[in-house]
Amino acid sequence: RFNINNLAQQGNTPGGAGNGAQLQFRRLLVTLGLDPRLMWPIIDWMDQDINPVNPAGAEDDFYSGLDHPYRTANQPMTSISELRLVMGFNAKVYQRLQPFISALPASTLINVNTAPPEVMMTLAPGMDPKTAVALVKYRQENPFTTAEDFINAVQTVAGITLPTGSDTSLGVTTQFFEVRIETSIGHGRAELNSLLVRESDEIRVLRRTQGF
């Protein structure tokens, strides 16, 4: 999944096309049939200033004018459900995007051994669905051991050369894991969500949330 907090933790480029993480996220929005300008309100939600980073963004001036006013978080998201508070993210948009994103407490790489085709398509201009699916099938037989392995496979399978520096955003392992447990008792339902981090040979719980 794409870590939504990479948008904040890798800085921004006011009014421009965006840095590497931002370009990837814009491609994800386009891939999913969503407006790429939705990226800017997310960045404004997390950054610590009061000036929109782009004309399509939204800062406190917008949210304070709502019927039920509130302010931006001015920090990385602790849950992707925060997106429902961000301008432009109605239920339909959120549900479309939710399966492909996460909100992790540190900047992370895209794991090319587990990323779905929709996320693979964000890694380079011209990466179409057919190519992304072919790469997913390729890794089932030949798991990538380094970012360079993946870059070479993209060239071999699709004839696409990834942009210079792409290897800095790619990984082949995962540090964070989300665990969801659902149970039903009678007519009731309970849900427990845990965020785990792998550090050396240990697994540590970072966060737990409950829902009913």
PDB file of C-alpha atoms in Angstrom:
ATOM      1  CA  ARG A   1       0.000   0.000   0.000  1.00  0.00           C
ATOM      2  CA  PHE A   2       0.963   3.631  -0.435  1.00  0.00           C
ATOM      3  CA  ASN A   3       1.790   5.302   2.891  1.00  0.00           C
ATOM      4  CA  ILE A   4      -0.252   8.502   2.883  1.00  0.00           C
ATOM      5  CA  ASN A   5       2.147  10.082   5.390  1.00  0.00           C
ATOM      6  CA  ASN A   6       4.950   9.974   2.820  1.00  0.00           C
ATOM      7  CA  LEU A   7       3.248  13.027   1.322  1.00  0.00           C
ATOM      8  CA  ALA A   8       4.117  15.061   4.410  1.00  0.00           C
ATOM      9  CA  GLN A   9       7.359  13.469   5.490  1.00  0.00           C
ATOM     10  CA  GLN A  10       9.089  14.006   2.154  1.00  0.00           C
ATOM     11  CA  GLY A  11       8.293  17.708   1.957  1.00  0.00           C
ATOM     12  CA  ASN A  12       6.281  19.516  -0.714  1.00  0.00           C
ATOM     13  CA  THR A  13       6.748  21.709  -3.727  1.00  0.00           C
ATOM     14  CA  PRO A  14       4.271  24.616  -3.547  1.00  0.00           C
ATOM     15  CA  GLY A  15       2.214  24.961  -6.698  1.00  0.00           C
ATOM     16  CA  GLY A  16       4.284  22.416  -8.598  1.00  0.00           C
ATOM     17  CA  ALA A  17       3.869  18.860  -9.770  1.00  0.00           C
ATOM     18  CA  GLY A  18       5.256  17.417  -6.530  1.00  0.00           C
ATOM     19  CA  ASN A  19       8.151  15.313  -5.300  1.00  0.00           C
ATOM     20  CA  GLY A  20       8.562  11.578  -5.892  1.00  0.00           C
ATOM     21  CA  ALA A  21       5.971  10.448  -3.348  1.00  0.00           C
ATOM     22  CA  GLN A  22       3.533  13.077  -4.554  1.00  0.00           C
ATOM     23  CA  LEU A  23       3.945  12.041  -8.176  1.00  0.00           C
ATOM     24  CA  GLN A  24       3.278   8.430  -7.184  1.00  0.00           C
ATOM     25  CA  PHE A  25       0.138   9.392  -5.295  1.00  0.00           C
ATOM     26  CA  ARG A  26      -1.157  11.495  -8.184  1.00  0.00           C
ATOM     27  CA  ARG A  27      -0.711   8.481 -10.465  1.00  0.00           C
ATOM     28  CA  LEU A  28      -2.612   6.332  -7.948  1.00  0.00           C
ATOM     29  CA  LEU A  29      -5.520   8.774  -7.941  1.00  0.00           C
ATOM     30  CA  VAL A  30      -5.608   8.802 -11.747  1.00  0.00           C
ATOM     31  CA  THR A  31      -5.370   4.997 -11.872  1.00  0.00           C
ATOM     32  CA  LEU A  32      -8.407   4.772  -9.589  1.00  0.00           C
ATOM     33  CA  GLY A  33     -10.379   7.285 -11.646  1.00  0.00           C
ATOM     34  CA  LEU A  34     -10.127  10.024  -9.011  1.00  0.00           C
ATOM     35  CA  ASP A  35      -9.202  13.692  -9.326  1.00  0.00           C
ATOM     36  CA  PRO A  36      -5.399  14.057  -8.886  1.00  0.00           C
ATOM     37  CA  ARG A  37      -5.974  17.467  -7.284  1.00  0.00           C
ATOM     38  CA  LEU A  38      -7.253  15.625  -4.199  1.00  0.00           C
ATOM     39  CA  MET A  39      -3.610  15.266  -3.177  1.00  0.00           C
ATOM     40  CA  TRP A  40      -3.255  18.937  -2.254  1.00  0.00           C
ATOM     41  CA  PRO A  41      -5.885  19.064   0.540  1.00  0.00           C
ATOM     42  CA  ILE A  42      -4.174  16.037   2.132  1.00  0.00           C
ATOM     43  CA  ILE A  43      -0.822  17.822   2.190  1.00  0.00           C
ATOM     44  CA  ASP A  44      -2.433  20.941   3.666  1.00  0.00           C
ATOM     45  CA  TRP A  45      -4.136  18.787   6.304  1.00  0.00           C
ATOM     46  CA  MET A  46      -0.760  17.519   7.505  1.00  0.00           C
ATOM     47  CA  ASP A  47       1.640  20.429   7.006  1.00  0.00           C
ATOM     48  CA  GLN A  48       2.189  22.974   9.773  1.00  0.00           C
ATOM     49  CA  ASP A  49       1.510  26.230   7.955  1.00  0.00           C
ATOM     50  CA  ILE A  50      -1.735  28.073   7.220  1.00  0.00           C
ATOM     51  CA  ASN A  51      -1.165  28.681   3.519  1.00  0.00           C
ATOM     52  CA  PRO A  52      -2.564  26.282   0.898  1.00  0.00           C
ATOM     53  CA  VAL A  53       0.287  24.572  -0.918  1.00  0.00           C
ATOM     54  CA  ASN A  54      -1.738  24.718  -4.142  1.00  0.00           C
ATOM     55  CA  PRO A  55      -4.921  26.541  -5.257  1.00  0.00           C
ATOM     56  CA  ALA A  56      -6.697  23.168  -5.021  1.00  0.00           C
ATOM     57  CA  GLY A  57      -5.670  22.778  -1.368  1.00  0.00           C
ATOM     58  CA  ALA A  58      -7.518  23.708   1.831  1.00  0.00           C
ATOM     59  CA  GLU A  59      -6.318  25.100   5.148  1.00  0.00           C
ATOM     60  CA  ASP A  60      -8.075  26.251   8.339  1.00  0.00           C
ATOM     61  CA  ASP A  61      -9.872  29.076   6.512  1.00  0.00           C
ATOM     62  CA  PHE A  62     -11.911  26.482   4.611  1.00  0.00           C
ATOM     63  CA  TYR A  63     -12.709  24.149   7.512  1.00  0.00           C
ATOM     64  CA  SER A  64     -13.569  26.982   9.920  1.00  0.00           C
ATOM     65  CA  GLY A  65     -16.312  28.069   7.517  1.00  0.00           C
ATOM     66  CA  LEU A  66     -18.158  24.731   7.592  1.00  0.00           C
ATOM     67  CA  ASP A  67     -21.461  24.248   9.428  1.00  0.00           C
ATOM     68  CA  HIS A  68     -19.550  22.195  11.995  1.00  0.00           C
ATOM     69  CA  PRO A  69     -16.122  23.854  11.933  1.00  0.00           C
ATOM     70  CA  TYR A  70     -12.825  22.227  12.841  1.00  0.00           C
ATOM     71  CA  ARG A  71      -9.142  22.729  12.127  1.00  0.00           C
ATOM     72  CA  THR A  72      -6.509  20.843  10.186  1.00  0.00           C
ATOM     73  CA  ALA A  73      -4.395  18.309  12.086  1.00  0.00           C
ATOM     74  CA  ASN A  74      -1.028  19.902  11.199  1.00  0.00           C
ATOM     75  CA  GLN A  75       0.642  16.515  11.628  1.00  0.00           C
ATOM     76  CA  PRO A  76       0.828  13.139   9.855  1.00  0.00           C
ATOM     77  CA  MET A  77      -2.308  11.016   9.969  1.00  0.00           C
ATOM     78  CA  THR A  78      -2.701   8.349  12.653  1.00  0.00           C
ATOM     79  CA  SER A  79      -5.434   6.565  10.676  1.00  0.00           C
ATOM     80  CA  ILE A  80      -6.560   6.667   7.069  1.00  0.00           C
ATOM     81  CA  SER A  81     -10.083   7.324   8.387  1.00  0.00           C
ATOM     82  CA  GLU A  82      -8.910  10.924   8.938  1.00  0.00           C
ATOM     83  CA  LEU A  83      -9.314  11.378   5.198  1.00  0.00           C
ATOM     84  CA  ARG A  84     -13.071  11.626   5.756  1.00  0.00           C
ATOM     85  CA  LEU A  85     -12.393  15.020   7.372  1.00  0.00           C
ATOM     86  CA  VAL A  86     -10.363  16.295   4.414  1.00  0.00           C
ATOM     87  CA  MET A  87     -11.973  18.436   1.727  1.00  0.00           C
ATOM     88  CA  GLY A  88     -13.125  16.347  -1.235  1.00  0.00           C
ATOM     89  CA  PHE A  89     -13.073  12.961   0.473  1.00  0.00           C
ATOM     90  CA  ASN A  90     -16.692  11.895   0.574  1.00  0.00           C
ATOM     91  CA  ALA A  91     -17.670   8.289   1.291  1.00  0.00           C
ATOM     92  CA  LYS A  92     -17.427   7.236  -2.365  1.00  0.00           C
ATOM     93  CA  VAL A  93     -13.931   8.659  -2.855  1.00  0.00           C
ATOM     94  CA  TYR A  94     -12.711   7.254   0.456  1.00  0.00           C
ATOM     95  CA  GLN A  95     -14.017   3.757  -0.253  1.00  0.00           C
ATOM     96  CA  ARG A  96     -12.351   3.756  -3.665  1.00  0.00           C
ATOM     97  CA  LEU A  97      -8.972   4.766  -2.251  1.00  0.00           C
ATOM     98  CA  GLN A  98      -8.982   2.946   1.105  1.00  0.00           C
ATOM     99  CA  PRO A  99      -7.770  -0.518  -0.064  1.00  0.00           C
ATOM    100  CA  PHE A 100      -4.591   0.943  -1.540  1.00  0.00           C
ATOM    101  CA  ILE A 101      -3.302   3.245   1.222  1.00  0.00           C
ATOM    102  CA  SER A 102      -2.053   3.126   4.791  1.00  0.00           C
ATOM    103  CA  ALA A 103      -1.128   5.693   7.454  1.00  0.00           C
ATOM    104  CA  LEU A 104       2.157   4.623   9.028  1.00  0.00           C
ATOM    105  CA  PRO A 105       4.181   6.534  11.652  1.00  0.00           C
ATOM    106  CA  ALA A 106       7.354   6.756   9.562  1.00  0.00           C
ATOM    107  CA  SER A 107       8.273   7.295   5.943  1.00  0.00           C
ATOM    108  CA  THR A 108       8.194   3.926   4.179  1.00  0.00           C
ATOM    109  CA  LEU A 109       9.164   2.330   0.886  1.00  0.00           C
ATOM    110  CA  ILE A 110       6.743   0.629  -1.489  1.00  0.00           C
ATOM    111  CA  ASN A 111       7.215  -3.118  -1.126  1.00  0.00           C
ATOM    112  CA  VAL A 112       7.342  -4.355  -4.718  1.00  0.00           C
ATOM    113  CA  ASN A 113       6.839  -7.947  -3.532  1.00  0.00           C
ATOM    114  CA  THR A 114       3.386  -7.236  -2.086  1.00  0.00           C
ATOM    115  CA  ALA A 115       2.068  -4.113  -3.840  1.00  0.00           C
ATOM    116  CA  PRO A 116      -1.147  -4.671  -5.845  1.00  0.00           C
ATOM    117  CA  PRO A 117      -1.187  -3.787  -9.558  1.00  0.00           C
ATOM    118  CA  GLU A 118      -2.846  -0.422  -8.845  1.00  0.00           C
ATOM    119  CA  VAL A 119       0.097   0.610  -6.663  1.00  0.00           C
ATOM    120  CA  MET A 120       2.671  -0.844  -9.072  1.00  0.00           C
ATOM    121  CA  MET A 121       1.259   1.460 -11.739  1.00  0.00           C
ATOM    122  CA  THR A 122       2.300   4.497  -9.674  1.00  0.00           C
ATOM    123  CA  LEU A 123       5.995   3.719  -9.976  1.00  0.00           C
ATOM    124  CA  ALA A 124       6.582   4.999 -13.502  1.00  0.00           C
ATOM    125  CA  PRO A 125       4.831   6.956 -16.233  1.00  0.00           C
ATOM    126  CA  GLY A 126       3.475   4.563 -18.841  1.00  0.00           C
ATOM    127  CA  MET A 127       3.026   1.638 -16.443  1.00  0.00           C
ATOM    128  CA  ASP A 128      -0.324   0.277 -17.645  1.00  0.00           C
ATOM    129  CA  PRO A 129      -2.581  -2.378 -16.027  1.00  0.00           C
ATOM    130  CA  LYS A 130      -1.295  -5.140 -18.319  1.00  0.00           C
ATOM    131  CA  THR A 131       2.311  -4.422 -17.354  1.00  0.00           C
ATOM    132  CA  ALA A 132       1.507  -4.208 -13.642  1.00  0.00           C
ATOM    133  CA  VAL A 133      -0.326  -7.555 -13.711  1.00  0.00           C
ATOM    134  CA  ALA A 134       2.580  -9.115 -15.626  1.00  0.00           C
ATOM    135  CA  LEU A 135       5.001  -7.934 -12.938  1.00  0.00           C
ATOM    136  CA  VAL A 136       2.788  -9.373 -10.188  1.00  0.00           C
ATOM    137  CA  LYS A 137       2.809 -12.741 -11.981  1.00  0.00           C
ATOM    138  CA  TYR A 138       6.562 -12.490 -12.527  1.00  0.00           C
ATOM    139  CA  ARG A 139       7.298 -11.961  -8.828  1.00  0.00           C
ATOM    140  CA  GLN A 140       5.236 -15.023  -7.880  1.00  0.00           C
ATOM    141  CA  GLU A 141       7.897 -17.109  -9.593  1.00  0.00           C
ATOM    142  CA  ASN A 142      10.826 -14.766  -8.965  1.00  0.00           C
ATOM    143  CA  PRO A 143      10.442 -12.703  -5.762  1.00  0.00           C
ATOM    144  CA  PHE A 144      12.515  -9.537  -5.861  1.00  0.00           C
ATOM    145  CA  THR A 145      15.499  -9.514  -3.503  1.00  0.00           C
ATOM    146  CA  THR A 146      16.604  -5.930  -4.193  1.00  0.00           C
ATOM    147  CA  ALA A 147      15.126  -2.787  -5.695  1.00  0.00           C
ATOM    148  CA  GLU A 148      17.551  -3.216  -8.583  1.00  0.00           C
ATOM    149  CA  ASP A 149      16.023  -6.643  -9.305  1.00  0.00           C
ATOM    150  CA  PHE A 150      12.646  -4.983  -9.715  1.00  0.00           C
ATOM    151  CA  ILE A 151      14.002  -2.184 -11.897  1.00  0.00           C
ATOM    152  CA  ASN A 152      15.643  -4.754 -14.172  1.00  0.00           C
ATOM    153  CA  ALA A 153      12.425  -6.801 -14.309  1.00  0.00           C
ATOM    154  CA  VAL A 154      10.426  -3.759 -15.385  1.00  0.00           C
ATOM    155  CA  GLN A 155      12.904  -3.247 -18.217  1.00  0.00           C
ATOM    156  CA  THR A 156      12.794  -6.937 -19.180  1.00  0.00           C
ATOM    157  CA  VAL A 157       9.048  -7.520 -18.871  1.00  0.00           C
ATOM    158  CA  ALA A 158       7.761  -4.195 -20.136  1.00  0.00           C
ATOM    159  CA  GLY A 159      10.650  -2.370 -21.754  1.00  0.00           C
ATOM    160  CA  ILE A 160      10.108   0.521 -19.337  1.00  0.00           C
ATOM    161  CA  THR A 161      13.014   2.369 -17.753  1.00  0.00           C
ATOM    162  CA  LEU A 162      12.103   3.669 -14.316  1.00  0.00           C
ATOM    163  CA  PRO A 163      13.025   7.304 -13.539  1.00  0.00           C
ATOM    164  CA  THR A 164      16.471   7.948 -12.078  1.00  0.00           C
ATOM    165  CA  GLY A 165      16.409   7.587  -8.302  1.00  0.00           C
ATOM    166  CA  SER A 166      13.379   5.280  -8.270  1.00  0.00           C
ATOM    167  CA  ASP A 167      15.281   2.762  -6.170  1.00  0.00           C
ATOM    168  CA  THR A 168      15.133   5.154  -3.193  1.00  0.00           C
ATOM    169  CA  SER A 169      11.348   4.671  -2.949  1.00  0.00           C
ATOM    170  CA  LEU A 170      11.301   0.896  -3.484  1.00  0.00           C
ATOM    171  CA  GLY A 171      11.678  -1.909  -0.965  1.00  0.00           C
ATOM    172  CA  VAL A 172      11.417  -5.687  -0.929  1.00  0.00           C
ATOM    173  CA  THR A 173      10.459  -6.229   2.718  1.00  0.00           C
ATOM    174  CA  THR A 174       7.850  -4.861   5.102  1.00  0.00           C
ATOM    175  CA  GLN A 175       8.456  -3.312   8.516  1.00  0.00           C
ATOM    176  CA  PHE A 176       4.875  -2.478   9.513  1.00  0.00           C
ATOM    177  CA  PHE A 177       1.922  -4.869   9.649  1.00  0.00           C
ATOM    178  CA  GLU A 178      -1.777  -4.241  10.225  1.00  0.00           C
ATOM    179  CA  VAL A 179      -3.798  -6.962  11.937  1.00  0.00           C
ATOM    180  CA  ARG A 180      -7.604  -6.866  12.018  1.00  0.00           C
ATOM    181  CA  ILE A 181      -9.714  -9.232  14.113  1.00  0.00           C
ATOM    182  CA  GLU A 182     -13.503  -9.302  13.818  1.00  0.00           C
ATOM    183  CA  THR A 183     -15.841 -11.345  15.973  1.00  0.00           C
ATOM    184  CA  SER A 184     -19.609 -11.680  16.269  1.00  0.00           C
ATOM    185  CA  ILE A 185     -21.431 -12.422  19.514  1.00  0.00           C
ATOM    186  CA  GLY A 186     -25.158 -12.803  19.139  1.00  0.00           C
ATOM    187  CA  HIS A 187     -26.353  -9.743  17.232  1.00  0.00           C
ATOM    188  CA  GLY A 188     -23.258  -7.733  18.117  1.00  0.00           C
ATOM    189  CA  ARG A 189     -19.919  -7.345  16.382  1.00  0.00           C
ATOM    190  CA  ALA A 190     -16.543  -6.289  17.730  1.00  0.00           C
ATOM    191  CA  GLU A 191     -13.390  -5.316  15.869  1.00  0.00           C
ATOM    192  CA  LEU A 192      -9.789  -5.034  17.062  1.00  0.00           C
ATOM    193  CA  ASN A 193      -7.160  -3.377  14.883  1.00  0.00           C
ATOM    194  CA  SER A 194      -3.464  -3.521  15.721  1.00  0.00           C
ATOM    195  CA  LEU A 195      -0.455  -1.886  14.088  1.00  0.00           C
ATOM    196  CA  LEU A 196       2.728  -3.907  14.537  1.00  0.00           C
ATOM    197  CA  VAL A 197       6.331  -3.021  13.752  1.00  0.00           C
ATOM    198  CA  ARG A 198       9.169  -5.449  13.143  1.00  0.00           C
ATOM    199  CA  GLU A 199      12.445  -4.334  14.717  1.00  0.00           C
ATOM    200  CA  SER A 200      15.368  -6.735  14.250  1.00  0.00           C
ATOM    201  CA  ASP A 201      13.991 -10.067  15.500  1.00  0.00           C
ATOM    202  CA  GLU A 202      11.165  -8.609  17.581  1.00  0.00           C
ATOM    203  CA  ILE A 203       7.560  -7.651  16.831  1.00  0.00           C
ATOM    204  CA  ARG A 204       6.188  -4.720  18.809  1.00  0.00           C
ATOM    205  CA  VAL A 205       2.625  -3.376  19.045  1.00  0.00           C
ATOM    206  CA  LEU A 206       2.495   0.322  18.173  1.00  0.00           C
ATOM    207  CA  ARG A 207      -1.226   0.933  18.342  1.00  0.00           C
ATOM    208  CA  ARG A 208      -4.497  -0.832  19.081  1.00  0.00           C
ATOM    209  CA  THR A 209      -8.002   0.423  18.385  1.00  0.00           C
ATOM    210  CA  GLN A 210     -11.370  -1.153  19.120  1.00  0.00           C
ATOM    211  CA  GLY A 211     -14.716  -0.787  17.431  1.00  0.00           C
ATOM    212  CA  PHE A 212     -18.190  -2.142  18.061  1.00  0.00           C
TER     213      PHE A 212
END
